PDB file of C-alpha atoms in Angstrom:
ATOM      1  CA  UNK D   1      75.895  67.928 154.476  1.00 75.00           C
ATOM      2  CA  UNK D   2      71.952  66.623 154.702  1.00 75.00           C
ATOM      3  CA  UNK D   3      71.798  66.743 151.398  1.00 71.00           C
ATOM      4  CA  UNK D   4      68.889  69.574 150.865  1.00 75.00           C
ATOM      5  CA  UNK D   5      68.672  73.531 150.887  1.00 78.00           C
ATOM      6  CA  UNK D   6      68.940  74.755 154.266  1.00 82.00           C
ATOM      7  CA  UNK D   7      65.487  76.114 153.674  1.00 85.00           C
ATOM      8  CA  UNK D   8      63.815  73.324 153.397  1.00 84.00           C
ATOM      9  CA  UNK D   9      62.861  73.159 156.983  1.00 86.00           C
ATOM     10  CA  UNK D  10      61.101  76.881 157.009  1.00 89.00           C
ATOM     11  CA  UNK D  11      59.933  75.718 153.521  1.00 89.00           C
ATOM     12  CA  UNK D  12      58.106  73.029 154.951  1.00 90.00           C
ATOM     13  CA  UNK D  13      57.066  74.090 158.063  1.00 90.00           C
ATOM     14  CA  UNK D  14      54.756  76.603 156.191  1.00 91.00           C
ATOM     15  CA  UNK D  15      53.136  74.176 154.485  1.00 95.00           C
ATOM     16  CA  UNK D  16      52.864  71.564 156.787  1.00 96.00           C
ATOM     17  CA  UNK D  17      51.099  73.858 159.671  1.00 94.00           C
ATOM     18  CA  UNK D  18      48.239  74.969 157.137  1.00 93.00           C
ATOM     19  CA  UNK D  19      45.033  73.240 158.557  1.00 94.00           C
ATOM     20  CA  UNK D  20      42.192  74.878 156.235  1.00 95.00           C
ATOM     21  CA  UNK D  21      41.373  72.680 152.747  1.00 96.00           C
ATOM     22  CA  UNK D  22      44.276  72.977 150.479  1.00 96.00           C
ATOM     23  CA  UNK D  23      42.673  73.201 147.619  1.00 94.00           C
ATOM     24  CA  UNK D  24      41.437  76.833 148.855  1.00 93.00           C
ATOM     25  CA  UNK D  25      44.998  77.495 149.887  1.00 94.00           C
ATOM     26  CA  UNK D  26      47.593  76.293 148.495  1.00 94.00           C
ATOM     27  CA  UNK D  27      47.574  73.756 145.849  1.00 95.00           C
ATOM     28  CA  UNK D  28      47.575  75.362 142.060  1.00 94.00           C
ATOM     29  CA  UNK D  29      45.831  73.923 138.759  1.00 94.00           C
ATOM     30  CA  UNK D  30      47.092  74.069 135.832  1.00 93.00           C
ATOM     31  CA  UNK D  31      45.917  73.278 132.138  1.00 96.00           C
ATOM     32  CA  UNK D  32      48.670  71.424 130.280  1.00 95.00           C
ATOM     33  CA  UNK D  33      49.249  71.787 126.250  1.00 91.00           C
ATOM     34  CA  UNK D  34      49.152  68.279 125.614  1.00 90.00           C
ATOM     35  CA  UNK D  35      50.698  67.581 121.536  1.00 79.00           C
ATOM     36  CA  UNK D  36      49.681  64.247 120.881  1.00 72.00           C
ATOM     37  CA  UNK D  37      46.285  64.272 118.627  1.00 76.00           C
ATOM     38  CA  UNK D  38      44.267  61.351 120.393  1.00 88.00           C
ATOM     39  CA  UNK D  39      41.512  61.686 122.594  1.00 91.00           C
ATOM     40  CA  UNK D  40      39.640  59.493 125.059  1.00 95.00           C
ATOM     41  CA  UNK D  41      40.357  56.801 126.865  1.00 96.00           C
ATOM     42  CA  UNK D  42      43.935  56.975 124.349  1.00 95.00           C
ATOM     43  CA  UNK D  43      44.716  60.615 125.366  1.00 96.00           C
ATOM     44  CA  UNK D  44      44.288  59.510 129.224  1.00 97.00           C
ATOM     45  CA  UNK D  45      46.740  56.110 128.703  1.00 96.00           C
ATOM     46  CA  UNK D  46      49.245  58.367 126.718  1.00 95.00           C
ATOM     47  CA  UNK D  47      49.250  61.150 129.480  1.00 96.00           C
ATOM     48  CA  UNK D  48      49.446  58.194 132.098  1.00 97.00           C
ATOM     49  CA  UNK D  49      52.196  56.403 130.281  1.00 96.00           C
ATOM     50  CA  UNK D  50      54.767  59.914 129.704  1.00 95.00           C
ATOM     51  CA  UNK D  51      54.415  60.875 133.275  1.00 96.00           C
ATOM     52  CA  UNK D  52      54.938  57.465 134.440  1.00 97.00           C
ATOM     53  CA  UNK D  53      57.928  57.252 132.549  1.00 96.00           C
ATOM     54  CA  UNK D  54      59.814  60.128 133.916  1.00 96.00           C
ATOM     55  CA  UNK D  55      59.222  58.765 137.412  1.00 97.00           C
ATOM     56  CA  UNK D  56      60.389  55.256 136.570  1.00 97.00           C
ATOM     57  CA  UNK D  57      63.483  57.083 134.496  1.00 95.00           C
ATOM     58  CA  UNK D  58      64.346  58.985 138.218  1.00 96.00           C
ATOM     59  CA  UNK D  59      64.296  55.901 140.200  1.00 97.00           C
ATOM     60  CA  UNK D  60      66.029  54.324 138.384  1.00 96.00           C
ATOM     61  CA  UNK D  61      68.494  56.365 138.688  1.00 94.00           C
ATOM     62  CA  UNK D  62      68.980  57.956 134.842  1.00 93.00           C
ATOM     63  CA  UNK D  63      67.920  61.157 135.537  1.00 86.00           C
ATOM     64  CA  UNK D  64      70.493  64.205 135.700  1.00 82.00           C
ATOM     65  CA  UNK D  65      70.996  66.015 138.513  1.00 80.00           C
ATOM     66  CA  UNK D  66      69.244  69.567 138.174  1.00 77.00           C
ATOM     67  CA  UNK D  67      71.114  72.464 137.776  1.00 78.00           C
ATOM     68  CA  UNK D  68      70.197  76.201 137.789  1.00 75.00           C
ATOM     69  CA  UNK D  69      70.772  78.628 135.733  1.00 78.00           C
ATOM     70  CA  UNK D  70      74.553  79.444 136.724  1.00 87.00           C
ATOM     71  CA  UNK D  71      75.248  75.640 137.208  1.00 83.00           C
ATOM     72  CA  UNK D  72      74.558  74.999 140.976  1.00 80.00           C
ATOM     73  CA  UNK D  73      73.153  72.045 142.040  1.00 76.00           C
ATOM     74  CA  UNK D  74      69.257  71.988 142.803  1.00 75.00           C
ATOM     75  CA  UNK D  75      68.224  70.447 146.183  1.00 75.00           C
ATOM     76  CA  UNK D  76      67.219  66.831 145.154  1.00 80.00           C
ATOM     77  CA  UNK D  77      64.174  67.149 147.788  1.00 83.00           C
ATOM     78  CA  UNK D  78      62.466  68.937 144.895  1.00 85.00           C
ATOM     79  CA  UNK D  79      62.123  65.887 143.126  1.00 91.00           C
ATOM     80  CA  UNK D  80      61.115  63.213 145.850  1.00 92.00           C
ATOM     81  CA  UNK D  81      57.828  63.260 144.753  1.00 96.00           C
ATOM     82  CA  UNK D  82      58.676  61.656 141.201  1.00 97.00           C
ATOM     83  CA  UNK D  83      59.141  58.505 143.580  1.00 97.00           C
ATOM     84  CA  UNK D  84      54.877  58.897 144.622  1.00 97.00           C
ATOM     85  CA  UNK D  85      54.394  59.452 148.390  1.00 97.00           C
ATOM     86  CA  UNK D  86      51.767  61.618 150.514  1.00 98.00           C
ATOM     87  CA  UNK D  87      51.341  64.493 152.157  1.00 97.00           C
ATOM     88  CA  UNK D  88      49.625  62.758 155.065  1.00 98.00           C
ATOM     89  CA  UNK D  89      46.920  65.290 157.099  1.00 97.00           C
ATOM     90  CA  UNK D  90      47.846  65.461 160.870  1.00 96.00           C
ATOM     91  CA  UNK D  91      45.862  67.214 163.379  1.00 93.00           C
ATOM     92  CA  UNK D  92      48.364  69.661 164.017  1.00 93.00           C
ATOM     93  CA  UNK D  93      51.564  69.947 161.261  1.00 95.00           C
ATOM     94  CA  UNK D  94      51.286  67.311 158.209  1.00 97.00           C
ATOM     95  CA  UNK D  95      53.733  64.902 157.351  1.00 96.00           C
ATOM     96  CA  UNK D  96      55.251  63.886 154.182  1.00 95.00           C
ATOM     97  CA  UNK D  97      55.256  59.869 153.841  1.00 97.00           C
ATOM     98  CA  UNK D  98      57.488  59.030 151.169  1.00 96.00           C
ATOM     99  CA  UNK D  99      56.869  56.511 148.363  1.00 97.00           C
ATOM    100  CA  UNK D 100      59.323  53.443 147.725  1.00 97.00           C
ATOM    101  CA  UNK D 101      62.761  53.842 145.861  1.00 96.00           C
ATOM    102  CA  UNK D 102      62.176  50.785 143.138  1.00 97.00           C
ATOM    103  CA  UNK D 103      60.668  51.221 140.000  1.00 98.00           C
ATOM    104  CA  UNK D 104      59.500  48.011 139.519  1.00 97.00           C
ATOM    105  CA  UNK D 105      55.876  47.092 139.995  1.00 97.00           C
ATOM    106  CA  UNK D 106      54.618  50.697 140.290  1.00 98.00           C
ATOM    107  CA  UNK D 107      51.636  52.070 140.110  1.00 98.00           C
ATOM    108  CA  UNK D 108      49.091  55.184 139.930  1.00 98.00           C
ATOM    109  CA  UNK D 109      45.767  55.771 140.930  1.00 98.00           C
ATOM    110  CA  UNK D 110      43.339  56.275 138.545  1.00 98.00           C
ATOM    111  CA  UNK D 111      39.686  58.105 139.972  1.00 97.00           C
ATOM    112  CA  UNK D 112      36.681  57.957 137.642  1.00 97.00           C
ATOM    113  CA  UNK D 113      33.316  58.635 138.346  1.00 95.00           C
ATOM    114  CA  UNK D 114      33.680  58.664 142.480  1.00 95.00           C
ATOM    115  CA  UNK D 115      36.010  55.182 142.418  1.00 96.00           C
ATOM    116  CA  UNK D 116      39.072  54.335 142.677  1.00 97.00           C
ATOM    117  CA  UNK D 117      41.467  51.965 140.745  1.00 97.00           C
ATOM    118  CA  UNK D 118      45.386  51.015 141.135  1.00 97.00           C
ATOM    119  CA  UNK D 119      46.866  50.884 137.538  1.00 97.00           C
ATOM    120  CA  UNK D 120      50.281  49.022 137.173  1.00 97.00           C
ATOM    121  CA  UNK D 121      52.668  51.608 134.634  1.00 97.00           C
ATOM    122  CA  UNK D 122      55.601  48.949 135.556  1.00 96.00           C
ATOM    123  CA  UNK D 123      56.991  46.104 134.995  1.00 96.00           C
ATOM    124  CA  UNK D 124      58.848  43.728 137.733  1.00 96.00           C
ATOM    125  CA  UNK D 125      62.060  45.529 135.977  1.00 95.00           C
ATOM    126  CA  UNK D 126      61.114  48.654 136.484  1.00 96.00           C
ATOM    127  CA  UNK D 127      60.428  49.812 132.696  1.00 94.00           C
ATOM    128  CA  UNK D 128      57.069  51.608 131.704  1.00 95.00           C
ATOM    129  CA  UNK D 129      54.065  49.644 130.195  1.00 95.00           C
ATOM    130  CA  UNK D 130      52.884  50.481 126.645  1.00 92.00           C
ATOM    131  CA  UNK D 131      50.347  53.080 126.457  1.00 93.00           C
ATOM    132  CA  UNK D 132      48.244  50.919 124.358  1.00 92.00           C
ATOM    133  CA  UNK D 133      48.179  48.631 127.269  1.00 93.00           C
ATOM    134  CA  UNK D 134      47.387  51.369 129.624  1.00 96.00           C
ATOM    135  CA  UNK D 135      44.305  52.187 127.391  1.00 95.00           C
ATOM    136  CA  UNK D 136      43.176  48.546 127.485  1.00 95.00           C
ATOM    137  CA  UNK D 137      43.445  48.636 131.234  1.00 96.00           C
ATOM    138  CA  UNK D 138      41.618  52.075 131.119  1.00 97.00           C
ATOM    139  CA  UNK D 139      38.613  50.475 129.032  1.00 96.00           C
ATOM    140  CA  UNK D 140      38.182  48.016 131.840  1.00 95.00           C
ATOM    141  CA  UNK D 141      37.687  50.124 134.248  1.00 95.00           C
ATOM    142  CA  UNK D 142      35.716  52.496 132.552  1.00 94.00           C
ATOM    143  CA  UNK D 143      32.997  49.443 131.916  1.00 93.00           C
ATOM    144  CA  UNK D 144      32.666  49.371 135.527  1.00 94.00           C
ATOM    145  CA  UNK D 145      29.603  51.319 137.284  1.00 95.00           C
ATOM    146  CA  UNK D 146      30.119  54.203 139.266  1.00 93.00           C
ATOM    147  CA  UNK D 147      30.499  55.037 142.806  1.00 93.00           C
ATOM    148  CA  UNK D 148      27.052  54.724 145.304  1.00 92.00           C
ATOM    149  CA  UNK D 149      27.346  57.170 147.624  1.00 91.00           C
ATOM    150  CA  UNK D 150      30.194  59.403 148.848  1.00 93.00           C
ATOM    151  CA  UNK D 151      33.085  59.617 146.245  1.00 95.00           C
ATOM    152  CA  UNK D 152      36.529  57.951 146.823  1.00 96.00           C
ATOM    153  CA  UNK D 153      38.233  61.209 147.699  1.00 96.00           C
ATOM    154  CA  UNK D 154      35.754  63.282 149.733  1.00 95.00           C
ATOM    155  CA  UNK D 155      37.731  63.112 152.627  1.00 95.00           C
ATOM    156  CA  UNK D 156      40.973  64.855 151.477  1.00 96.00           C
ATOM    157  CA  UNK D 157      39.047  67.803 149.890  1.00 95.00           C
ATOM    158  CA  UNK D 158      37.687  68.777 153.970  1.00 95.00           C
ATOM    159  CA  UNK D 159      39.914  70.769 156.173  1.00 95.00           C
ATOM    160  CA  UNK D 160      43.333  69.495 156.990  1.00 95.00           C
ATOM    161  CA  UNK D 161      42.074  68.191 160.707  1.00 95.00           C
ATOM    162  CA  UNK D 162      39.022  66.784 160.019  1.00 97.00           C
ATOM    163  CA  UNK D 163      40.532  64.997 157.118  1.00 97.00           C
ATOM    164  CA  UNK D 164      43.274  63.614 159.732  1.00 97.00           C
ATOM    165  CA  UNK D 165      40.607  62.458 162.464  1.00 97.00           C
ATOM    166  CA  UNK D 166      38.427  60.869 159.432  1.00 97.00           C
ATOM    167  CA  UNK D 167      41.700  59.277 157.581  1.00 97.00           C
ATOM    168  CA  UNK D 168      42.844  58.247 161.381  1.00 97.00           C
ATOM    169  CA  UNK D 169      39.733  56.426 161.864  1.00 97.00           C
ATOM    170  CA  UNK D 170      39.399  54.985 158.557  1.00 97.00           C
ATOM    171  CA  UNK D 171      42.328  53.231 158.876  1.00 97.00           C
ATOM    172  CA  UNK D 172      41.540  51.306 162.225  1.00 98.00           C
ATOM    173  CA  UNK D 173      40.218  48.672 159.207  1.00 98.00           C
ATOM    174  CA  UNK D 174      42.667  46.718 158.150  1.00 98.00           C
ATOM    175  CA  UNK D 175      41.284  46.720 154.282  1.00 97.00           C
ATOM    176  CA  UNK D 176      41.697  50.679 154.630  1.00 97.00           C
ATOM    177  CA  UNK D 177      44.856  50.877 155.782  1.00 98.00           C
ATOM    178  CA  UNK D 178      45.957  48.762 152.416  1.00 98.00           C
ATOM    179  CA  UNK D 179      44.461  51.112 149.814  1.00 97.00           C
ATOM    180  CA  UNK D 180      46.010  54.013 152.054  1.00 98.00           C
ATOM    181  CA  UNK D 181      49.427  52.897 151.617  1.00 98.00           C
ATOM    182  CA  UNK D 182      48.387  52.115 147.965  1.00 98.00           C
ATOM    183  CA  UNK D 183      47.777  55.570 147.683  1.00 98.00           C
ATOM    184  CA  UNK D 184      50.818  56.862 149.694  1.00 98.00           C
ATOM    185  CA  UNK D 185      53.310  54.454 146.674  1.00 98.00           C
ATOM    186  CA  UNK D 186      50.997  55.559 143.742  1.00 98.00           C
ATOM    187  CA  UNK D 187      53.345  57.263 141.259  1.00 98.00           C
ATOM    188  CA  UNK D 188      50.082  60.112 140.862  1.00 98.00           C
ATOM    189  CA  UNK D 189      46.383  60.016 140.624  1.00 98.00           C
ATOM    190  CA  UNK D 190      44.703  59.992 137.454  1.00 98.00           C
ATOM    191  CA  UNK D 191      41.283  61.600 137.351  1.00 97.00           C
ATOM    192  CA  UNK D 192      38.904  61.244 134.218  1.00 97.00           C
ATOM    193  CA  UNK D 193      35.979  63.083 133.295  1.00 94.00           C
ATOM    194  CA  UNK D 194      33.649  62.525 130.612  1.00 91.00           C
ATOM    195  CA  UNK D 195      31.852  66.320 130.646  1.00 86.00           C
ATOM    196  CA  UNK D 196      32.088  68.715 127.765  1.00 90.00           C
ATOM    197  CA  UNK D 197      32.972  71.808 128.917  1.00 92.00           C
ATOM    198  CA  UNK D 198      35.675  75.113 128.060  1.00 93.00           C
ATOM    199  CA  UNK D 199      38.687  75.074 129.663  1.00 93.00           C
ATOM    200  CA  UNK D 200      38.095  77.464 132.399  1.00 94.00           C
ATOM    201  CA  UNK D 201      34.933  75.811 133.458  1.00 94.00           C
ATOM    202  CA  UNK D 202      37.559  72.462 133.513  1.00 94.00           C
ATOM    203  CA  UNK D 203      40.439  74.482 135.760  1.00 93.00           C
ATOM    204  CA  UNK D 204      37.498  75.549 138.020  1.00 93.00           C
ATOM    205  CA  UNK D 205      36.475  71.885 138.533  1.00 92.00           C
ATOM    206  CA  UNK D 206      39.799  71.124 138.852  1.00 92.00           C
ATOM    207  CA  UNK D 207      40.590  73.289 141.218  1.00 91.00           C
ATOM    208  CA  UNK D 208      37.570  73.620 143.430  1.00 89.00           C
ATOM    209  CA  UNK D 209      34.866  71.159 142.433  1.00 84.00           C
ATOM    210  CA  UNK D 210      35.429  68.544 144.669  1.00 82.00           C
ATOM    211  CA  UNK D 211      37.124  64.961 144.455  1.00 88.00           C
ATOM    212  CA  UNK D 212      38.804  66.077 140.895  1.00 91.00           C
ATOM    213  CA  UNK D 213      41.894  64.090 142.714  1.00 95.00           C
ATOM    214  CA  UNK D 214      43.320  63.952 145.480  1.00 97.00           C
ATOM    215  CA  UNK D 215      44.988  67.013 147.220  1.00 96.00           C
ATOM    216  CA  UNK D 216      47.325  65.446 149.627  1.00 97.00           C
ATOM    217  CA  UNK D 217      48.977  63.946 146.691  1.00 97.00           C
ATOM    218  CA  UNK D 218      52.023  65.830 144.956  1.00 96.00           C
ATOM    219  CA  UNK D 219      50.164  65.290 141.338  1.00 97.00           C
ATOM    220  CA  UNK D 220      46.766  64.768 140.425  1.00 97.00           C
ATOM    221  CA  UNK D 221      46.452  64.601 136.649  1.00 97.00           C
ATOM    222  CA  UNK D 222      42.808  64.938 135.146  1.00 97.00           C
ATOM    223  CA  UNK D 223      41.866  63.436 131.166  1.00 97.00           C
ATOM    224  CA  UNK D 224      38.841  64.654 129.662  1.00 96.00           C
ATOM    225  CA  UNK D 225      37.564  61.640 127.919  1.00 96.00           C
ATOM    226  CA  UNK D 226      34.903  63.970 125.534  1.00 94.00           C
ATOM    227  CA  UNK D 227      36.325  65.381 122.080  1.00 93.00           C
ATOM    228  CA  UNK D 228      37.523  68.851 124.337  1.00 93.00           C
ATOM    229  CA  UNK D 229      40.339  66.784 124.846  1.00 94.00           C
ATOM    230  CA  UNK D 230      41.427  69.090 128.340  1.00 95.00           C
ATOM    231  CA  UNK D 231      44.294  67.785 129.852  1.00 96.00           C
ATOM    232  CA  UNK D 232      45.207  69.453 133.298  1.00 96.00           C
ATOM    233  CA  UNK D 233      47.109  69.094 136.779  1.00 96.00           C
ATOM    234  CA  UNK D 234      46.662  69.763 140.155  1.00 96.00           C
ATOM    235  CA  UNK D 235      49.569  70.395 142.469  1.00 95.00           C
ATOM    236  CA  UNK D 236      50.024  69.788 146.188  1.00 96.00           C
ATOM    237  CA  UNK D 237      52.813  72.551 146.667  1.00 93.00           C
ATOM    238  CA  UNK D 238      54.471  71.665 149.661  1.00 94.00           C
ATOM    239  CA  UNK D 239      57.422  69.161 148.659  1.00 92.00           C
ATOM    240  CA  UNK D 240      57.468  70.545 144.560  1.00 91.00           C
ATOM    241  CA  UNK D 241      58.067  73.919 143.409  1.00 87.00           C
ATOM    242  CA  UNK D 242      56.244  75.143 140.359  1.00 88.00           C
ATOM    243  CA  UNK D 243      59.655  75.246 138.368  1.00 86.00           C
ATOM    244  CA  UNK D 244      60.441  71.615 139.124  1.00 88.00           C
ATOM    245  CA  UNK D 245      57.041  70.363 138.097  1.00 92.00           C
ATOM    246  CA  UNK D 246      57.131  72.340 134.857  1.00 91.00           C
ATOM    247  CA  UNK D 247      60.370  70.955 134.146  1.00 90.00           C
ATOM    248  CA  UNK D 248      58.658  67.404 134.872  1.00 93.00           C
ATOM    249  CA  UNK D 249      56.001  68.266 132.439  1.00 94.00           C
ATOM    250  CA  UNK D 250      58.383  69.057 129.839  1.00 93.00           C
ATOM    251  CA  UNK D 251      60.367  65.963 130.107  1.00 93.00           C
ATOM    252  CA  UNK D 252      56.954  63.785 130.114  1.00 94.00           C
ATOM    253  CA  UNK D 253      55.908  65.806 126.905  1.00 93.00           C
ATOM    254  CA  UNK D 254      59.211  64.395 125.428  1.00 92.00           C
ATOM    255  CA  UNK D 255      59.061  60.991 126.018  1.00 91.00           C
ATOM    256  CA  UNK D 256      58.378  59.028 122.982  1.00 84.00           C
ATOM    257  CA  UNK D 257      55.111  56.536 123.091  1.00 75.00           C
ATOM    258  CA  UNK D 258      56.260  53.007 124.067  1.00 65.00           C
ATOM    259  CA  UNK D 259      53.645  50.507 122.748  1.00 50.00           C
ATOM    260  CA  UNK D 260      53.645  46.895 124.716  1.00 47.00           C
ATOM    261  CA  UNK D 261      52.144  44.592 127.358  1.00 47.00           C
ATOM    262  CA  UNK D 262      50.520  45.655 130.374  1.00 48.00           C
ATOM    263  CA  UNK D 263      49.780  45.184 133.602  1.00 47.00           C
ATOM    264  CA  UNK D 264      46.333  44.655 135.595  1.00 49.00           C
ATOM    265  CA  UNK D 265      43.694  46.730 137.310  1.00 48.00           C
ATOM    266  CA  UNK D 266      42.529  46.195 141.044  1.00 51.00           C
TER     267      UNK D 266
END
């Protein structure tokens, strides 16, 4: 009658008490076998543009209802997260802050070299921006100088109360606050590196190396921009299953490139 699994609430409740660093508990990386042959700043706006368009295609309303493998209907809470939203750290049991339900005028978060940068992947009507656009928007920011001092998302990679107290207090300005709930209706976080490296030594960034995304969120997505062309993902586990997101990936894999204008950076 509420509409989810009557699990959900055990479900969550295991995840949301968990106060040590998630990345050491439970959030999963992932390489991803990415088809598409171009590289760069390119491979980042075409990864940005598929995923983007599989949340917009959910909100607005065009995706089919999941079904298992005899035909039953999937909780729908398992795919919330295509609509952006936060785990938000609390200093005793998280919360999940949900993003909005429009698909117009969306956007991610895109992380390079200790910043951080709102992308638009929308239009006002709700359909994705080219990825050629995207990759325009992506050499912008990537002519920008990096971070001085402590990276962008330091604070979500501590454990889950004294990311809470230093979130809580970070917010008391007005400025914070704003990029917070930017984050909270970001579609997903974008991280690019520019390294060289083999894969593992890119899943063991990913997964432990420190502000590689940002853990709180559902999806953090990380480009190489060097010729190793890694693509991978980072999962915050408590409102996606590793089915569900796999089933995501698939359906951004399929999405044909859409070429056309864009939207700004901020």
């Amino acid at each position: 009658a509420l509409g989810r699994n009557w699990m959900s609430v055990a479900w969550l409740a295991g995840y949301f008490d968990t106060r040590t660093a998630l990345p050491l508990t439970s959030n999963v990386a992932f390489q991803l076998n990415w088809d598409p042959a171009a590289e760069g700043l390119a491979l980042a706006a075409d990864v940005a543009h598929r995923f983007a368009a599989v949340c917009l295609r959910y909100l607005r309303g065009e995706e089919a209802p999941e079904v298992n493998s005899r035909g039953e209907a999937v909780c729908e809470q398992q795919r919330l997260f295509l609509a952006g939203g936060v785990r938000d750290p609390r200093p005793t049991r998280d919360e999940y802050l949900p993003g909005p339900a429009s698909a117009a005028r969306r956007r991610i978060i895109v992380l390079d070299r200790g910043r951080a940068w709102t992308l638009a992947v929308s239009d006002e009507e709700g359909l994705p921006l080219g990825a050629g656009a995207l990759c325009a928007a992506l050499q912008e920011l990537r002519g920008q100088p990096p971070a001085d001092g402590v990276p962008f998302a330091a604070p979500a990679y501590l454990d889950t109360e004294e990311a809470a107290a230093i979130l809580s207090e970070l917010r008391r300005d007005p400025h914070n606050a704003a990029v917070y709930d930017e984050l909270r209706d970001a579609l997903f976080v974008l991280q690019l590196t520019g390294e060289t490296l083999v894969d593992e030594e890119h899943l063991e960034r990913l997964a432990f190396g420190g502000c590689q995304g940002w853990p709180f969120k559902t999806v953090s997505l990380q480009v190489s921009l060097s010729p190793d062309r890694f693509v991978g993902i980072s999962m915050e586990h408590s409102v996606v299953d590793g089915a569900t997101l796999q089933a995501t990936v698939g359906r951004a894999r399929a999405v044909a490139p859409l070429e056309g204008r864009g939207g700004e950076v901020a």
